Amino acid sequence: MIMTTDKAYLLGLIVGGGIWGNAEDVVRIVLPYRSWGDCEKNPMRASSISKDVMRVVSPMFREIYKLNISYEGTAGQWVILCEGDTSTLEEDLISIGISPRGEIRKSANISKLVPFLIDDNLKRRFIAGLADTIGSTKDTHRRFSDDRQIISFEIKGFNFSFVCELCQLLSSIGCYADQILWNHPNFHTPSDPFYNGSWAKGFKVRVLLDQYQTFGAFAFTAKAKSAQENLAKESQPIQAISCKEKLIKKPSVSVVHPAENNNNIPVEIRGCHFLHYYHVCAALGCPNAPYSEVDKLLQSAQYYISPFPILTKKTQKEITEIIDNNSLYKERKYTKKEVLVSLIFDQYMSKVKFLYQVDFETGYPLNKVISAIAYLICAGTGNLHGTRPKGSQDKVINDYIMENPSASVKILKPDLLTPIVIELGNYSALVGPCNPKVYSRLISYDPANKYKMHIRAIQESDLL
């Protein structure tokens, strides 16, 4: 296959959004722009997108693959329709190891494509095709503040290898991932193993926008303009550094989740627990991973895992069912106490680390207890977004104490270090303990890959 800049761009579009259906003479390229490209909410941007399709995409497809282009713009997505004899396009895809069947990005492997991208210009054009489909430039994509604007490459499914290959391709042109959100329960539901919704929310490869503007590209003027508008919010440029140079900050504790064994997760990492997105990179053998940093992190892994729910928020009935269905929880003897909310909040404001502290590093984390109480208060008054309190949790609790100075919650404390139960009205929460000395005995590593960490189920004997 002879690679040109236009063909590289089209292949990026197809890998990012291509869908092969039953009709052999129609290929669809879905642009999942959602509200960003909504015709009613953003008519000027929608007009620009339609012009981009006909001005940029249509001539390329007609020249290279003899396909005719039209489009459909609806609320939520745009669809480019490629009509005609698709056999030449399919032959090109097959020659680079990409099957022209179904939704391409869910199964695409670009390892055979990358060698055809022999210079940075070809790489930039392929990535531009991806960016014009799955590269989100919504202004809500930022890291902590407007000073760190992000382009987020959003990928469905469980194609871990594609995400790794894309990240390496970006790195090769100087666009280093600022963060990777892997489609894995350790990242999508790190606190609650009993989460009712789907944890499988896809991947996000996040790149600093000013870094992408320097080394990457957009072909759609709508995307380029959106990126410029976002960059204007930054007070000064942010310089990204390579993954190999990155330091790993102390991660949050993550719960051991039953979906770690989900059959959709690739067998290479199925059944493993991960502490950080770079931990996944190391387990997958990415040459750009900061291995020495991951090594240091694993040396203290017991501080960043929990075999119990860190915080589970539900109705009293649902929490009771969880306890009844778990033999370790059910067999505990619970001491029920009425505890003043003001007393717990005062301890929290005084920087006390644990409730029912056992030693310097063991007990129930008070910040999670506070989050549980804020949920219970808001659940009783209907002031929740899902399970999140509306507004600052500290303000929620402080206002509640001001109005109800003698208010209390019920706390069920078990005879061993399993989760406590906190109740108020018809709602309850489970808060699991920190217990690193015990948790260290649950960890093992694969002898063939030291980055594949396994955590066995905790037993009553571990807590005696």
XYZ file of C-alpha atoms in Angstrom:
464
model
C 0.000 0.000 0.000
C 1.284 3.473 -0.923
C 0.671 5.905 1.933
C -0.073 9.562 1.293
C -1.018 12.319 3.718
C -4.645 12.261 2.540
C -4.866 8.472 2.832
C -3.334 8.624 6.312
C -6.011 11.126 7.325
C -8.841 9.014 5.915
C -7.535 5.915 7.682
C -7.565 7.922 10.915
C -11.199 8.839 10.313
C -12.099 5.211 9.589
C -10.250 3.761 12.573
C -11.796 6.424 14.810
C -15.383 6.242 13.609
C -15.811 3.687 10.820
C -18.698 1.222 10.976
C -19.320 -1.522 8.441
C -22.948 -2.616 8.284
C -24.802 -5.212 6.261
C -24.917 -3.100 3.094
C -21.698 -3.772 1.174
C -21.738 -0.460 -0.665
C -22.118 1.886 2.340
C -19.585 2.665 5.058
C -20.546 4.954 7.912
C -18.149 7.171 9.839
C -19.728 8.261 13.096
C -18.614 11.533 14.661
C -19.816 11.263 18.304
C -19.974 15.009 18.916
C -22.994 14.944 21.245
C -23.959 18.445 22.486
C -20.667 19.909 21.185
C -21.928 19.613 17.593
C -25.669 19.790 18.216
C -27.442 21.631 15.389
C -29.851 23.417 17.748
C -27.430 24.221 20.559
C -24.490 25.203 18.330
C -25.852 26.119 14.866
C -22.684 27.953 13.776
C -20.478 25.040 14.768
C -22.873 22.594 13.093
C -22.651 24.647 9.904
C -18.860 24.520 10.101
C -18.921 20.731 10.592
C -21.108 20.244 7.514
C -18.746 22.407 5.463
C -15.750 20.443 6.801
C -17.336 17.170 5.707
C -17.929 18.384 2.165
C -14.794 20.539 1.816
C -12.241 18.282 3.538
C -13.544 14.713 3.577
C -15.520 14.425 0.368
C -12.742 15.298 -2.127
C -10.312 12.891 -0.459
C -12.685 9.932 -0.538
C -13.644 10.657 -4.136
C -10.017 10.964 -5.274
C -8.534 8.000 -3.358
C -11.367 5.485 -3.072
C -13.907 6.699 -5.685
C -16.587 6.971 -2.998
C -19.349 9.550 -2.824
C -19.899 11.386 0.446
C -23.005 12.700 2.155
C -23.826 13.290 5.810
C -26.553 13.163 8.406
C -26.479 15.567 11.331
C -28.665 14.696 14.296
C -28.719 15.517 17.999
C -25.840 13.619 19.537
C -23.845 12.609 16.468
C -22.944 13.254 12.866
C -22.681 10.408 10.360
C -20.603 10.563 7.180
C -22.012 8.179 4.550
C -19.451 6.726 2.116
C -21.292 5.184 -0.843
C -20.002 3.226 -3.821
C -17.622 0.334 -4.404
C -15.784 -0.079 -1.068
C -13.574 -2.978 -2.198
C -10.395 -0.864 -2.625
C -10.826 0.638 0.821
C -11.415 -2.808 2.315
C -8.288 -4.175 0.605
C -6.206 -1.359 2.122
C -7.583 -2.076 5.587
C -6.988 -5.818 5.290
C -3.405 -5.184 4.124
C -2.678 -3.375 7.410
C -4.381 -5.965 9.598
C -7.667 -4.121 10.187
C -10.858 -6.093 9.620
C -13.538 -4.048 7.773
C -16.339 -5.429 9.919
C -18.529 -3.801 12.547
C -17.280 -0.871 14.642
C -13.594 -0.583 13.709
C -12.143 1.065 16.803
C -13.467 -1.679 19.063
C -11.131 -4.220 17.461
C -8.571 -2.204 15.478
C -4.897 -3.046 15.789
C -2.682 -0.362 14.261
C 0.648 -2.138 14.766
C 0.800 -3.004 11.033
C -0.370 0.457 10.012
C 2.232 2.453 11.966
C 5.226 1.276 9.851
C 3.539 2.905 6.823
C 3.553 6.231 8.687
C 7.214 6.766 7.867
C 7.522 10.403 8.946
C 5.973 12.811 11.426
C 3.776 14.418 8.782
C 2.061 11.114 7.964
C 1.670 10.377 11.669
C 0.171 13.809 12.270
C -2.339 13.307 9.470
C -3.453 9.905 10.740
C -3.815 11.308 14.253
C -5.740 14.285 12.809
C -8.276 11.811 11.416
C -8.642 10.289 14.877
C -8.867 13.735 16.474
C -11.618 14.814 14.086
C -13.671 11.774 15.100
C -12.893 10.742 18.681
C -10.768 13.659 19.904
C -13.047 15.641 22.191
C -12.320 19.349 22.636
C -15.203 20.107 24.996
C -14.170 22.919 27.324
C -14.982 20.725 30.329
C -11.909 18.617 29.471
C -9.347 20.196 31.740
C -6.966 18.967 34.398
C -7.940 20.534 37.737
C -8.400 24.043 36.277
C -8.776 26.022 33.040
C -4.975 26.375 32.987
C -4.643 22.738 31.920
C -6.814 22.305 28.830
C -7.048 18.797 27.402
C -7.883 16.995 24.182
C -9.424 13.657 25.111
C -9.309 10.726 22.684
C -12.383 8.693 23.669
C -12.518 5.021 22.728
C -15.275 2.477 23.245
C -14.917 -1.193 24.079
C -12.008 -3.132 25.552
C -9.303 -2.630 22.945
C -6.414 -2.165 25.384
C -3.785 -2.828 22.707
C -5.153 -0.058 20.468
C -5.018 2.426 23.341
C -1.419 1.450 24.052
C -0.476 1.716 20.351
C -2.185 5.113 20.039
C -0.375 6.436 23.086
C 2.966 5.288 21.657
C 2.156 6.895 18.308
C 1.308 10.190 20.013
C 4.553 10.008 21.991
C 6.534 9.498 18.786
C 5.531 12.993 17.589
C 6.025 14.638 20.991
C 2.437 14.424 22.276
C 2.712 12.730 25.642
C -0.356 11.427 27.408
C -1.149 13.542 30.441
C -3.382 10.738 31.710
C -4.931 7.493 30.489
C -8.294 6.420 31.824
C -8.338 2.679 31.218
C -11.629 0.844 30.737
C -11.149 -1.122 33.938
C -13.105 -1.164 37.227
C -10.080 0.008 39.233
C -10.416 3.358 37.444
C -14.133 3.675 36.710
C -15.448 2.507 40.096
C -12.487 2.579 42.503
C -14.486 2.964 45.725
C -17.593 0.804 45.440
C -17.631 -2.873 44.381
C -21.439 -2.847 44.586
C -21.990 -0.025 42.087
C -25.267 -0.740 40.258
C -24.463 0.967 36.960
C -22.090 -0.155 34.240
C -18.444 0.433 35.162
C -17.370 -0.159 31.527
C -17.397 3.438 30.304
C -14.597 3.243 27.743
C -11.093 4.685 27.524
C -9.850 8.260 27.512
C -6.338 9.184 26.369
C -5.837 12.744 27.577
C -3.181 14.997 26.035
C -2.415 18.580 27.048
C -4.055 20.725 24.387
C -1.189 23.164 23.893
C 1.132 20.178 23.427
C -1.237 18.747 20.823
C -1.560 22.111 19.076
C 2.228 22.211 18.722
C 2.793 18.657 17.480
C -0.617 17.326 16.414
C -3.226 18.580 13.960
C -6.908 18.973 13.147
C -8.337 18.989 9.637
C -11.809 20.127 10.691
C -11.917 23.886 11.198
C -14.634 23.380 13.832
C -12.248 21.295 15.952
C -9.311 23.670 15.414
C -11.396 26.707 16.393
C -12.761 24.935 19.474
C -9.214 24.076 20.535
C -8.106 27.697 20.110
C -11.039 28.907 22.217
C -10.072 26.488 24.982
C -6.402 27.457 24.845
C -7.366 31.101 25.341
C -8.481 30.146 28.858
C -4.944 29.191 29.861
C -2.893 31.898 31.567
C 0.366 30.357 30.318
C 1.440 27.359 28.224
C 2.014 24.054 30.016
C 4.991 21.957 28.951
C 4.292 18.219 28.947
C 7.058 15.751 29.754
C 7.564 12.233 28.470
C 6.066 9.285 30.294
C 9.529 7.946 31.150
C 10.269 11.164 33.057
C 6.969 11.275 34.938
C 6.794 10.914 38.697
C 3.872 8.970 40.153
C 2.087 10.841 42.902
C 0.506 9.013 45.801
C -2.638 7.378 44.326
C -6.034 7.068 45.935
C -6.996 3.770 47.540
C -8.885 1.486 45.149
C -11.209 -1.355 46.006
C -10.706 -4.928 44.831
C -13.548 -5.238 42.331
C -15.195 -8.490 41.184
C -15.137 -7.228 37.574
C -11.336 -7.463 37.566
C -12.083 -10.978 36.268
C -14.530 -9.802 33.597
C -14.173 -11.769 30.351
C -14.055 -8.549 28.318
C -10.744 -7.591 29.905
C -7.841 -9.011 27.853
C -6.519 -12.283 29.223
C -3.055 -10.720 29.566
C -4.243 -8.557 32.458
C -7.482 -10.263 33.509
C -7.709 -10.907 37.231
C -5.174 -8.178 38.035
C -5.526 -5.151 40.278
C -4.008 -1.815 39.255
C -2.979 1.127 41.398
C -2.286 3.722 38.712
C -2.728 4.124 34.963
C 1.040 3.730 34.520
C 0.769 0.422 36.369
C -1.404 -0.837 33.477
C 1.134 0.502 30.960
C 3.897 -1.442 32.719
C 1.847 -4.659 32.831
C 1.204 -4.317 29.083
C 4.921 -3.858 28.444
C 4.780 -0.339 27.007
C 8.363 0.807 26.349
C 7.497 4.344 27.476
C 6.208 3.433 30.961
C 8.086 4.891 33.985
C 9.040 1.458 35.328
C 11.163 2.646 38.264
C 8.236 4.748 39.516
C 5.841 1.821 39.204
C 8.349 -0.362 41.078
C 8.398 2.109 43.971
C 4.608 2.259 44.009
C 4.263 -1.524 44.227
C 6.607 -1.645 47.210
C 3.891 0.075 49.254
C 0.855 -1.397 47.456
C -0.808 -2.414 50.741
C -1.536 1.266 51.456
C -3.466 1.727 48.217
C -5.783 -1.298 48.118
C -8.892 -2.333 49.985
C -10.556 -5.761 49.963
C -13.637 -4.015 51.378
C -15.810 -1.262 49.920
C -14.160 2.078 50.537
C -17.538 3.811 50.452
C -20.855 2.288 49.392
C -23.960 4.499 49.514
C -27.443 2.964 49.294
C -30.764 2.533 51.066
C -30.868 0.690 54.393
C -32.584 -2.235 52.705
C -29.848 -2.529 50.070
C -27.044 -2.328 52.631
C -28.754 -4.999 54.738
C -28.917 -7.264 51.675
C -25.194 -6.739 51.027
C -24.375 -7.755 54.596
C -26.693 -10.753 54.520
C -25.126 -11.995 51.266
C -21.559 -11.802 52.550
C -20.650 -14.406 55.163
C -17.756 -12.364 56.552
C -20.017 -9.343 57.159
C -23.023 -11.374 58.284
C -21.154 -13.260 61.009
C -19.889 -10.119 62.706
C -21.211 -8.904 66.025
C -22.140 -5.251 65.600
C -22.250 -2.673 68.391
C -24.792 0.030 67.559
C -23.991 3.565 68.700
C -25.717 6.926 68.326
C -22.981 9.445 67.524
C -23.433 13.215 67.254
C -22.785 14.507 63.757
C -21.159 17.596 65.292
C -18.682 15.423 67.215
C -17.578 13.561 64.076
C -17.368 16.815 62.084
C -15.245 18.485 64.776
C -12.800 15.578 64.651
C -12.648 15.852 60.879
C -12.021 19.606 60.989
C -9.273 18.965 63.558
C -7.489 16.767 60.964
C -8.114 13.520 62.842
C -7.311 10.752 60.357
C -9.395 7.818 61.581
C -12.619 7.005 63.356
C -12.124 4.102 65.781
C -8.371 4.316 65.283
C -6.365 1.160 66.078
C -2.867 2.485 65.413
C -1.163 5.159 63.317
C -2.182 3.572 59.999
C -5.254 1.510 60.887
C -8.880 2.539 61.332
C -11.842 3.909 59.418
C -10.825 6.916 57.283
C -12.651 9.929 58.632
C -12.830 11.676 55.274
C -14.897 8.744 53.935
C -17.103 8.808 57.026
C -17.757 12.501 56.345
C -18.602 11.717 52.696
C -21.010 9.032 53.909
C -22.743 11.435 56.310
C -23.062 14.125 53.626
C -24.706 11.544 51.370
C -27.113 10.442 54.124
C -28.167 14.024 54.840
C -28.747 14.852 51.155
C -30.460 11.540 50.424
C -33.012 12.324 53.120
C -33.722 15.775 51.657
C -33.549 14.828 47.967
C -30.467 16.962 47.297
C -28.396 14.459 45.340
C -26.883 14.229 41.870
C -27.022 10.442 41.583
C -25.316 9.545 44.848
C -23.339 12.800 45.106
C -24.472 15.619 47.395
C -25.376 18.868 45.691
C -22.735 21.347 46.795
C -19.734 21.067 49.094
C -20.003 18.175 51.541
C -18.439 20.278 54.309
C -21.069 22.984 53.815
C -23.835 20.372 53.671
C -22.805 18.970 57.057
C -22.074 22.336 58.657
C -25.485 23.717 57.603
C -27.157 20.545 58.872
C -25.470 20.914 62.277
C -26.483 24.573 62.491
C -30.114 23.603 61.919
C -29.954 20.365 63.950
C -27.236 20.765 66.642
C -28.218 17.562 68.444
C -28.498 15.454 65.267
C -26.852 12.052 65.320
C -26.218 9.073 63.060
C -26.296 5.403 63.953
C -22.998 3.602 63.556
C -22.799 -0.199 63.580
C -19.242 -1.131 64.540
C -18.196 -4.761 63.893
C -16.090 -6.864 66.257
C -13.381 -7.239 63.576
C -12.036 -4.712 61.071
C -14.718 -5.149 58.418
C -16.814 -2.188 57.181
C -18.824 -0.070 59.591
C -22.445 0.767 58.760
C -23.644 4.370 59.102
C -27.415 4.994 59.084
C -29.669 8.017 58.930
C -33.349 7.773 58.086
C -33.941 5.253 55.302
C -30.384 5.382 53.973
C -27.123 3.706 54.900
C -23.472 3.631 53.918
C -20.626 1.170 54.296
C -17.151 2.524 55.070
C -14.258 0.084 54.892
C -11.173 0.229 57.115
C -7.540 0.981 56.300
C -5.493 -1.996 57.504
C -2.260 -2.160 55.482
C -0.491 -4.764 57.625
C -3.244 -7.261 56.943
C -3.752 -6.243 53.325
C -0.079 -6.828 52.507
C -0.691 -10.572 53.041
C -3.361 -10.612 50.337
C -1.033 -9.459 47.543
C 0.866 -11.688 45.130
C 2.557 -11.156 41.760
C 2.676 -13.163 38.574
C 6.095 -14.872 38.326
C 6.174 -14.179 34.561
C 5.260 -10.490 34.885
C 5.974 -8.701 38.146
C 3.544 -5.916 37.262
C 0.559 -8.270 37.237
C -0.664 -7.913 40.819
C -3.270 -10.284 42.226
C -5.236 -9.788 45.447
C -6.949 -12.761 47.039
C -10.215 -12.491 48.941
C -9.867 -11.590 52.586
C -10.932 -14.165 55.192
C -11.904 -13.978 58.846
C -8.626 -15.683 59.807
C -6.713 -12.737 58.312
C -8.361 -10.395 60.805
C -7.947 -12.416 63.994
